[in-house]
Short mmCIF file of C-alpha atoms in Angstrom, two decimals:
data_model
loop_
_atom_site.label_atom_id
_atom_site.label_comp_id
_atom_site.label_asym_id
_atom_site.label_seq_id
_atom_site.Cartn_x
_atom_site.Cartn_y
_atom_site.Cartn_z
CA MET A 1 -0.05 0.02 0.00
CA GLU A 2 2.89 2.38 0.66
CA GLU A 3 4.09 2.07 -2.96
CA VAL A 4 0.53 3.08 -4.03
CA ARG A 5 0.57 6.09 -1.71
CA LEU A 6 4.00 7.00 -2.99
CA TYR A 7 2.61 6.83 -6.53
CA ALA A 8 -0.32 8.98 -5.67
CA ARG A 9 1.84 11.63 -4.23
CA ARG A 10 4.18 11.74 -7.23
CA ALA A 11 1.22 11.86 -9.63
CA ALA A 12 -0.53 14.46 -7.41
CA LEU A 13 -3.59 12.18 -7.25
CA GLU A 14 -6.12 12.40 -4.49
CA GLU A 15 -6.18 9.43 -1.90
CA ALA A 16 -9.56 8.34 -0.43
CA SER A 17 -10.80 5.48 1.67
CA LEU A 18 -14.16 4.13 0.75
CA ASN A 19 -16.66 3.71 3.61
CA PRO A 20 -16.83 -0.08 4.14
CA GLU A 21 -20.44 -0.07 4.78
CA ASP A 22 -21.23 1.85 1.62
CA PHE A 23 -18.84 -0.52 -0.34
CA TRP A 24 -20.30 -3.75 0.94
CA LYS A 25 -23.96 -2.44 0.47
CA CYS A 26 -23.06 -1.72 -3.21
CA VAL A 27 -21.66 -5.29 -3.55
CA GLY A 28 -24.88 -6.68 -1.94
CA ASP A 29 -27.11 -4.66 -4.44
CA ALA A 30 -24.96 -5.96 -7.30
CA ALA A 31 -25.92 -9.57 -6.17
CA GLU A 32 -29.36 -8.90 -7.66
CA LEU A 33 -27.72 -7.95 -11.10
CA PHE A 34 -25.52 -11.10 -11.18
CA SER A 35 -28.17 -13.65 -9.99
CA GLU A 36 -30.98 -12.53 -12.25
CA ARG A 37 -29.19 -12.72 -15.56
CA GLY A 38 -27.95 -15.55 -17.67
CA SER A 39 -24.84 -17.28 -17.14
CA GLU A 40 -22.80 -15.36 -19.91
CA TYR A 41 -22.79 -11.67 -20.23
CA CYS A 42 -20.56 -8.58 -20.37
CA LEU A 43 -21.11 -5.78 -17.89
CA ASP A 44 -19.85 -2.36 -19.09
CA ILE A 45 -19.67 0.31 -16.50
CA GLY A 46 -19.32 3.76 -18.04
CA GLY A 47 -18.79 7.00 -16.41
CA GLY A 48 -16.20 8.07 -13.83
CA VAL A 49 -17.14 6.21 -10.67
CA ARG A 50 -14.22 4.10 -9.73
CA ALA A 51 -15.76 3.10 -6.39
CA LEU A 52 -18.68 1.53 -8.22
CA SER A 53 -16.37 -0.33 -10.45
CA LEU A 54 -14.65 -1.73 -7.51
CA CYS A 55 -17.99 -2.75 -5.92
CA LEU A 56 -18.98 -4.44 -9.05
CA TYR A 57 -15.63 -6.15 -9.54
CA THR A 58 -15.86 -7.57 -6.07
CA ALA A 59 -19.30 -8.62 -6.73
CA ALA A 60 -18.29 -10.38 -9.88
CA LEU A 61 -15.52 -12.21 -7.93
CA LEU A 62 -17.94 -13.40 -5.45
CA ALA A 63 -20.45 -14.49 -8.19
CA VAL A 64 -17.58 -16.41 -9.94
CA ARG A 65 -16.32 -17.92 -6.72
CA LEU A 66 -19.58 -19.00 -5.23
CA TRP A 67 -22.04 -19.35 -8.10
CA ASN A 68 -19.65 -20.40 -10.90
CA THR A 69 -20.98 -17.57 -12.90
CA LYS A 70 -19.32 -16.83 -16.34
CA ILE A 71 -18.57 -13.26 -16.43
CA GLU A 72 -16.69 -12.05 -19.51
CA ALA A 73 -15.75 -8.51 -18.43
CA VAL A 74 -16.18 -5.95 -15.68
CA TYR A 75 -14.43 -2.72 -16.69
CA THR A 76 -14.74 1.12 -16.51
CA MET A 77 -14.27 3.73 -19.15
CA ALA A 78 -13.11 6.21 -16.44
CA GLU A 79 -9.32 6.13 -17.48
CA HIS A 80 -9.05 9.81 -16.46
CA ALA A 81 -10.15 9.55 -12.80
CA GLU A 82 -7.61 11.45 -10.57
CA ARG A 83 -8.23 9.34 -7.36
CA ILE A 84 -6.91 6.21 -5.83
CA VAL A 85 -9.60 4.43 -3.75
CA GLN A 86 -8.58 2.09 -1.00
CA ILE A 87 -11.16 -0.67 0.01
CA ASP A 88 -11.22 -3.30 2.60
CA LEU A 89 -11.44 -6.89 1.26
CA MET A 90 -10.86 -8.69 4.46
CA PRO A 91 -14.46 -10.18 4.18
CA ILE A 92 -13.48 -11.76 0.82
CA LEU A 93 -10.51 -13.49 2.45
CA TYR A 94 -12.98 -15.24 4.94
CA VAL A 95 -15.10 -16.61 2.19
CA ASN A 96 -13.36 -19.89 1.91
CA GLU A 97 -13.89 -20.28 5.71
CA LEU A 98 -17.69 -19.91 5.12
CA THR A 99 -17.96 -22.18 2.25
CA ARG A 100 -15.96 -25.17 3.55
CA SER A 101 -18.05 -28.46 3.91
CA ASN A 102 -17.41 -28.33 7.66
CA ALA A 103 -18.51 -24.69 8.23
CA ASN A 104 -22.20 -25.32 9.03
CA ALA A 105 -21.87 -23.76 12.38
CA ARG A 106 -20.36 -20.49 10.90
CA ARG A 107 -23.17 -20.29 8.29
CA ARG A 108 -25.81 -20.97 10.82
CA ILE A 109 -24.53 -18.23 12.99
CA LEU A 110 -24.42 -15.82 10.17
CA GLU A 111 -28.04 -16.66 9.29
CA GLU A 112 -29.10 -16.21 12.88
CA LEU A 113 -27.19 -12.90 13.24
CA ALA A 114 -29.17 -11.70 10.29
CA GLU A 115 -32.36 -12.20 12.24
CA GLY A 116 -31.16 -10.35 15.29
CA PRO A 117 -28.81 -10.62 18.28
CA LEU A 118 -27.75 -14.09 19.60
CA GLU A 119 -28.33 -15.13 23.11
CA ASP A 120 -26.95 -18.08 25.26
CA LEU A 121 -23.74 -18.40 23.28
CA GLY A 122 -21.27 -21.20 23.89
CA ARG A 123 -17.49 -20.91 23.75
CA TYR A 124 -17.29 -22.20 20.18
CA ASP A 125 -20.06 -19.64 19.03
CA LYS A 126 -18.08 -16.86 20.66
CA LYS A 127 -14.92 -17.81 18.88
CA ILE A 128 -16.93 -17.55 15.65
CA LEU A 129 -18.23 -14.16 16.51
CA LYS A 130 -14.57 -13.13 17.13
CA GLU A 131 -13.60 -14.39 13.73
CA PHE A 132 -16.56 -12.45 12.07
CA THR A 133 -15.47 -9.26 13.86
CA LYS A 134 -11.86 -9.75 12.79
CA HIS A 135 -12.78 -10.11 9.20
CA GLY A 136 -15.32 -7.37 9.09
CA LEU A 137 -18.64 -9.19 9.15
CA LEU A 138 -19.64 -8.28 12.57
CA ASN A 139 -19.61 -4.91 14.59
CA ASN A 140 -21.14 -4.36 17.94
CA ASP A 141 -22.92 -7.71 17.67
CA LYS A 142 -24.70 -6.84 14.48
CA LEU A 143 -23.83 -7.93 10.88
CA THR A 144 -22.10 -5.28 8.94
CA GLU A 145 -22.93 -4.78 5.14
CA ALA A 146 -20.16 -7.11 4.43
CA GLY A 147 -21.59 -9.91 6.65
CA LYS A 148 -24.99 -9.36 5.11
CA THR A 149 -23.58 -9.30 1.49
CA LEU A 150 -21.60 -12.55 1.95
CA LEU A 151 -24.60 -14.33 3.56
CA LYS A 152 -26.64 -13.21 0.52
CA TYR A 153 -24.16 -14.72 -1.95
CA ILE A 154 -23.70 -17.80 0.16
CA GLN A 155 -27.37 -18.37 0.31
CA ARG A 156 -27.85 -18.05 -3.44
CA ARG A 157 -25.01 -20.32 -4.49
CA THR A 158 -25.84 -23.54 -6.38
#
């Protein structure tokens, strides 16, 4: 990341962090786009919104990884943008943990958290909640947008 910051300073580019809640909400909204269409298509994102491009690219990665969707292209025409945007992809690093065949407890807890706060937690459940917090899926005992989004993708996979 330091190399990116150095590049930004040399090129006089603006640096910005994308709000993780906004980012993951956008990725969750894109689930509708990728789940309602056929298995092969090309998505062209025009305009100058790099953050939207990152959201849709992340959604495409999840769709390919979890649903075996064939996505031919996700790109932007905004070559002139003067901003480097940093996003947190920690939740994506946790996808493999949630999709393993022996991850039923993790998926169950994720689904239960979507319905509301959990009560009477055992030691193992508390350990899972710590994992969720560490990877950005949980904050203050509530699912973050990342947690809701990953749950949405996992529930829709075939």
